[in-house]
Amino acid sequence: MDVRMFTVGPVQENTFIVRPDGSDRAVFIDPGDEAPRLLAALRELDVELDAILLTHTHFDHVGAVAELARETGAKVWCPEIEVPILADINAYMRFPGLGPFESYDADHTVAGGEELELAGLTFDVLFTPGHSPGHVTYSVRDEGALFSGDVLFEGSVGRTDLPGGDWPTLARSIRALLERFDDDTAVYPGHMGVTTLGRERATNPFLADLGAPS
């Protein structure tokens, strides 16, 4: 699998182009900002965008969605609980000086438990709330990869002080990932660096406080 990470926007969000090695079809995960740069990357790779997958709808993860969808024709999968936010992003903005952002009406929804066949890859959708009410994580089957959005970071975890955030809920979501996937599973997070579940299990102080299984 070929994963290209781009760090974009004022809060340094990670967005990813994901495709099978050498394929001319790809998926974008959480295109948060800098749409012209992301479109240029697609042209440079000479790939067709099959889909845009969203882990959640905070502004820093969806700011480029509408432009990418319009320019590529790709359909957008959004957590169903958060569809109203994507459809009216600026009404939910609580950070002065940022935006405005272009809203988008989701083409498809996910809630957890779905299996998506896109661009030659199989994505299992996992419901991982706690950072936001509808947050999902995408696991790429047979590739040992998780796209964790703002659930789990390198050395940290998603914040829970935004509307709809809840630490006990986030802790359960993280514990479920640790119990389900091997230590060598790669974690592609919404902020900071790429890591593995094993590294986070061993070194992440939030997971120690969580009482994660050894």
Short mmCIF file of C-alpha atoms in Angstrom, two decimals:
data_model
loop_
_atom_site.label_atom_id
_atom_site.label_comp_id
_atom_site.label_asym_id
_atom_site.label_seq_id
_atom_site.Cartn_x
_atom_site.Cartn_y
_atom_site.Cartn_z
CA MET A 1 0.00 0.00 0.00
CA ASP A 2 1.20 3.49 -0.90
CA VAL A 3 0.36 6.22 1.66
CA ARG A 4 1.23 9.87 1.05
CA MET A 5 0.83 12.22 4.02
CA PHE A 6 0.36 15.98 3.70
CA THR A 7 0.31 18.27 6.73
CA VAL A 8 -1.99 21.19 6.03
CA GLY A 9 -3.71 24.20 7.51
CA PRO A 10 -3.22 26.41 10.55
CA VAL A 11 -3.35 23.55 13.08
CA GLN A 12 -1.12 21.18 11.08
CA GLU A 13 -3.62 18.46 10.26
CA ASN A 14 -2.52 15.31 8.45
CA THR A 15 -4.38 14.23 5.35
CA PHE A 16 -3.58 11.10 3.35
CA ILE A 17 -3.70 9.82 -0.21
CA VAL A 18 -4.04 6.03 0.01
CA ARG A 19 -3.80 3.55 -2.86
CA PRO A 20 -2.49 0.07 -3.66
CA ASP A 21 1.15 0.20 -4.78
CA GLY A 22 1.36 1.53 -8.31
CA SER A 23 -2.41 1.93 -8.72
CA ASP A 24 -4.01 4.77 -10.67
CA ARG A 25 -6.93 4.92 -8.20
CA ALA A 26 -6.80 6.39 -4.73
CA VAL A 27 -8.74 7.51 -1.66
CA PHE A 28 -8.27 10.76 0.25
CA ILE A 29 -8.72 10.64 4.02
CA ASP A 30 -9.55 13.84 5.95
CA PRO A 31 -8.60 16.57 3.44
CA GLY A 32 -8.50 19.45 5.90
CA ASP A 33 -7.14 22.43 4.01
CA GLU A 34 -4.97 23.64 1.11
CA ALA A 35 -7.14 22.11 -1.62
CA PRO A 36 -4.95 23.40 -4.51
CA ARG A 37 -1.92 21.64 -3.02
CA LEU A 38 -3.86 18.39 -2.60
CA LEU A 39 -5.24 18.55 -6.14
CA ALA A 40 -1.72 19.14 -7.45
CA ALA A 41 -0.56 16.03 -5.59
CA LEU A 42 -3.26 13.95 -7.28
CA ARG A 43 -2.18 15.27 -10.69
CA GLU A 44 1.48 14.57 -9.95
CA LEU A 45 0.67 10.97 -8.98
CA ASP A 46 -1.62 10.71 -12.02
CA VAL A 47 -4.35 9.01 -10.02
CA GLU A 48 -8.13 9.09 -10.13
CA LEU A 49 -9.78 9.84 -6.79
CA ASP A 50 -12.40 7.19 -5.98
CA ALA A 51 -13.55 8.53 -2.62
CA ILE A 52 -13.05 10.99 0.22
CA LEU A 53 -13.32 9.40 3.67
CA LEU A 54 -13.84 11.48 6.81
CA THR A 55 -13.04 10.36 10.33
CA HIS A 56 -14.98 13.31 11.79
CA THR A 57 -16.05 16.81 10.83
CA HIS A 58 -14.00 19.27 12.86
CA PHE A 59 -13.00 22.14 10.57
CA ASP A 60 -9.34 21.13 10.34
CA HIS A 61 -10.30 17.76 8.83
CA VAL A 62 -12.88 18.91 6.29
CA GLY A 63 -11.83 22.34 5.02
CA ALA A 64 -10.84 21.07 1.56
CA VAL A 65 -13.63 18.51 1.12
CA ALA A 66 -16.01 20.55 -1.01
CA GLU A 67 -13.34 21.73 -3.47
CA LEU A 68 -11.79 18.27 -3.84
CA ALA A 69 -15.20 16.66 -4.38
CA ARG A 70 -16.19 19.29 -6.93
CA GLU A 71 -12.92 19.13 -8.88
CA THR A 72 -12.56 15.34 -8.90
CA GLY A 73 -16.14 14.07 -8.79
CA ALA A 74 -15.23 11.83 -5.84
CA LYS A 75 -18.00 10.93 -3.42
CA VAL A 76 -17.70 11.76 0.28
CA TRP A 77 -18.28 9.32 3.16
CA CYS A 78 -19.09 11.10 6.45
CA PRO A 79 -19.93 9.81 9.94
CA GLU A 80 -23.72 9.87 9.99
CA ILE A 81 -24.00 11.60 13.36
CA GLU A 82 -21.93 14.49 12.04
CA VAL A 83 -23.56 15.00 8.63
CA PRO A 84 -25.28 18.25 9.81
CA ILE A 85 -21.88 19.71 10.76
CA LEU A 86 -20.36 19.03 7.35
CA ALA A 87 -23.46 20.57 5.76
CA ASP A 88 -23.06 23.83 7.74
CA ILE A 89 -19.45 23.99 8.90
CA ASN A 90 -19.31 27.67 9.75
CA ALA A 91 -22.27 27.46 12.13
CA TYR A 92 -20.18 25.14 14.29
CA MET A 93 -16.95 27.16 14.19
CA ARG A 94 -15.77 28.22 17.65
CA PHE A 95 -12.34 29.53 16.73
CA PRO A 96 -12.27 33.25 15.80
CA GLY A 97 -10.09 34.17 12.87
CA LEU A 98 -10.36 30.82 11.07
CA GLY A 99 -12.51 30.16 8.04
CA PRO A 100 -14.94 30.59 6.50
CA PHE A 101 -15.05 27.08 5.09
CA GLU A 102 -17.18 25.63 2.31
CA SER A 103 -19.83 23.20 3.53
CA TYR A 104 -20.76 19.95 1.78
CA ASP A 105 -23.74 17.59 1.73
CA ALA A 106 -22.34 14.11 2.32
CA ASP A 107 -22.91 11.56 -0.44
CA HIS A 108 -22.68 8.53 1.87
CA THR A 109 -22.64 7.93 5.62
CA VAL A 110 -20.80 5.54 7.91
CA ALA A 111 -21.55 4.58 11.49
CA GLY A 112 -19.14 1.74 12.19
CA GLY A 113 -19.31 -1.85 11.02
CA GLU A 114 -19.29 -1.07 7.30
CA GLU A 115 -16.92 -2.65 4.80
CA LEU A 116 -15.98 -0.27 1.98
CA GLU A 117 -14.39 -1.53 -1.22
CA LEU A 118 -12.68 1.54 -2.69
CA ALA A 119 -9.74 2.01 -5.04
CA GLY A 120 -8.83 -1.65 -4.79
CA LEU A 121 -8.61 -1.61 -0.99
CA THR A 122 -10.97 -2.83 1.73
CA PHE A 123 -11.67 -0.35 4.52
CA ASP A 124 -13.31 -1.58 7.72
CA VAL A 125 -15.12 1.26 9.49
CA LEU A 126 -14.77 1.28 13.29
CA PHE A 127 -16.91 3.48 15.53
CA THR A 128 -14.46 5.32 17.82
CA PRO A 129 -16.26 8.22 19.52
CA GLY A 130 -14.92 10.33 22.35
CA HIS A 131 -13.08 13.11 20.55
CA SER A 132 -16.29 13.81 18.64
CA PRO A 133 -19.67 12.05 18.84
CA GLY A 134 -19.56 10.30 15.46
CA HIS A 135 -15.83 9.75 15.03
CA VAL A 136 -14.77 6.67 13.06
CA THR A 137 -11.42 5.02 12.40
CA TYR A 138 -10.61 3.34 9.09
CA SER A 139 -8.71 0.04 9.15
CA VAL A 140 -7.26 -1.13 5.84
CA ARG A 141 -7.75 -4.86 5.75
CA ASP A 142 -4.65 -7.00 5.17
CA GLU A 143 -2.43 -3.92 5.28
CA GLY A 144 -1.94 -3.49 9.04
CA ALA A 145 -2.94 0.16 8.94
CA LEU A 146 -5.27 2.38 10.94
CA PHE A 147 -6.28 5.92 10.00
CA SER A 148 -7.12 7.12 13.48
CA GLY A 149 -8.15 10.73 12.93
CA ASP A 150 -8.07 12.43 16.33
CA VAL A 151 -8.44 9.33 18.49
CA LEU A 152 -4.81 8.32 18.95
CA PHE A 153 -1.63 10.29 18.27
CA GLU A 154 2.10 9.75 18.60
CA GLY A 155 2.54 10.20 22.35
CA SER A 156 -0.91 11.65 22.92
CA VAL A 157 -4.64 11.26 22.34
CA GLY A 158 -7.46 13.41 21.01
CA ARG A 159 -8.72 16.28 23.11
CA THR A 160 -12.09 15.89 24.82
CA ASP A 161 -12.85 19.49 25.78
CA LEU A 162 -14.69 20.33 22.55
CA PRO A 163 -18.49 19.95 22.24
CA GLY A 164 -19.39 16.26 22.23
CA GLY A 165 -16.01 15.16 23.58
CA ASP A 166 -15.87 12.72 26.48
CA TRP A 167 -12.78 11.10 28.02
CA PRO A 168 -14.35 7.83 29.28
CA THR A 169 -15.83 7.30 25.81
CA LEU A 170 -12.51 8.03 24.10
CA ALA A 171 -10.72 5.68 26.50
CA ARG A 172 -13.09 2.85 25.55
CA SER A 173 -12.48 3.55 21.86
CA ILE A 174 -8.70 3.42 22.29
CA ARG A 175 -8.90 0.28 24.39
CA ALA A 176 -10.96 -1.41 21.68
CA LEU A 177 -8.28 -0.63 19.08
CA LEU A 178 -5.54 -1.97 21.34
CA GLU A 179 -7.45 -5.17 21.96
CA ARG A 180 -8.36 -5.78 18.32
CA PHE A 181 -5.11 -5.00 16.46
CA ASP A 182 -1.51 -6.20 16.69
CA ASP A 183 1.34 -4.08 18.02
CA ASP A 184 2.89 -3.73 14.56
CA THR A 185 -0.26 -2.05 13.19
CA ALA A 186 0.69 1.31 11.70
CA VAL A 187 -1.25 4.32 12.98
CA TYR A 188 -1.71 7.25 10.61
CA PRO A 189 -3.06 10.01 12.88
CA GLY A 190 -4.74 13.33 12.25
CA HIS A 191 -1.87 15.24 13.87
CA MET A 192 1.79 14.57 14.66
CA GLY A 193 3.81 11.66 13.32
CA VAL A 194 3.03 8.18 12.06
CA THR A 195 3.42 5.56 14.79
CA THR A 196 2.42 2.00 15.71
CA LEU A 197 0.05 0.58 18.29
CA GLY A 198 2.95 -1.21 19.97
CA ARG A 199 4.98 1.98 20.33
CA GLU A 200 2.01 3.80 21.80
CA ARG A 201 1.18 0.92 24.12
CA ALA A 202 4.76 1.02 25.44
CA THR A 203 5.36 4.79 25.62
CA ASN A 204 2.16 6.82 25.45
CA PRO A 205 1.41 8.17 28.95
CA PHE A 206 -2.29 8.43 28.23
CA LEU A 207 -2.46 4.73 27.51
CA ALA A 208 -0.70 3.96 30.78
CA ASP A 209 -3.33 5.97 32.60
CA LEU A 210 -5.93 4.10 30.58
CA GLY A 211 -4.78 0.81 31.98
CA ALA A 212 -4.38 -0.62 28.48
CA PRO A 213 -3.70 -4.36 28.33
CA SER A 214 -0.03 -5.38 28.01
#
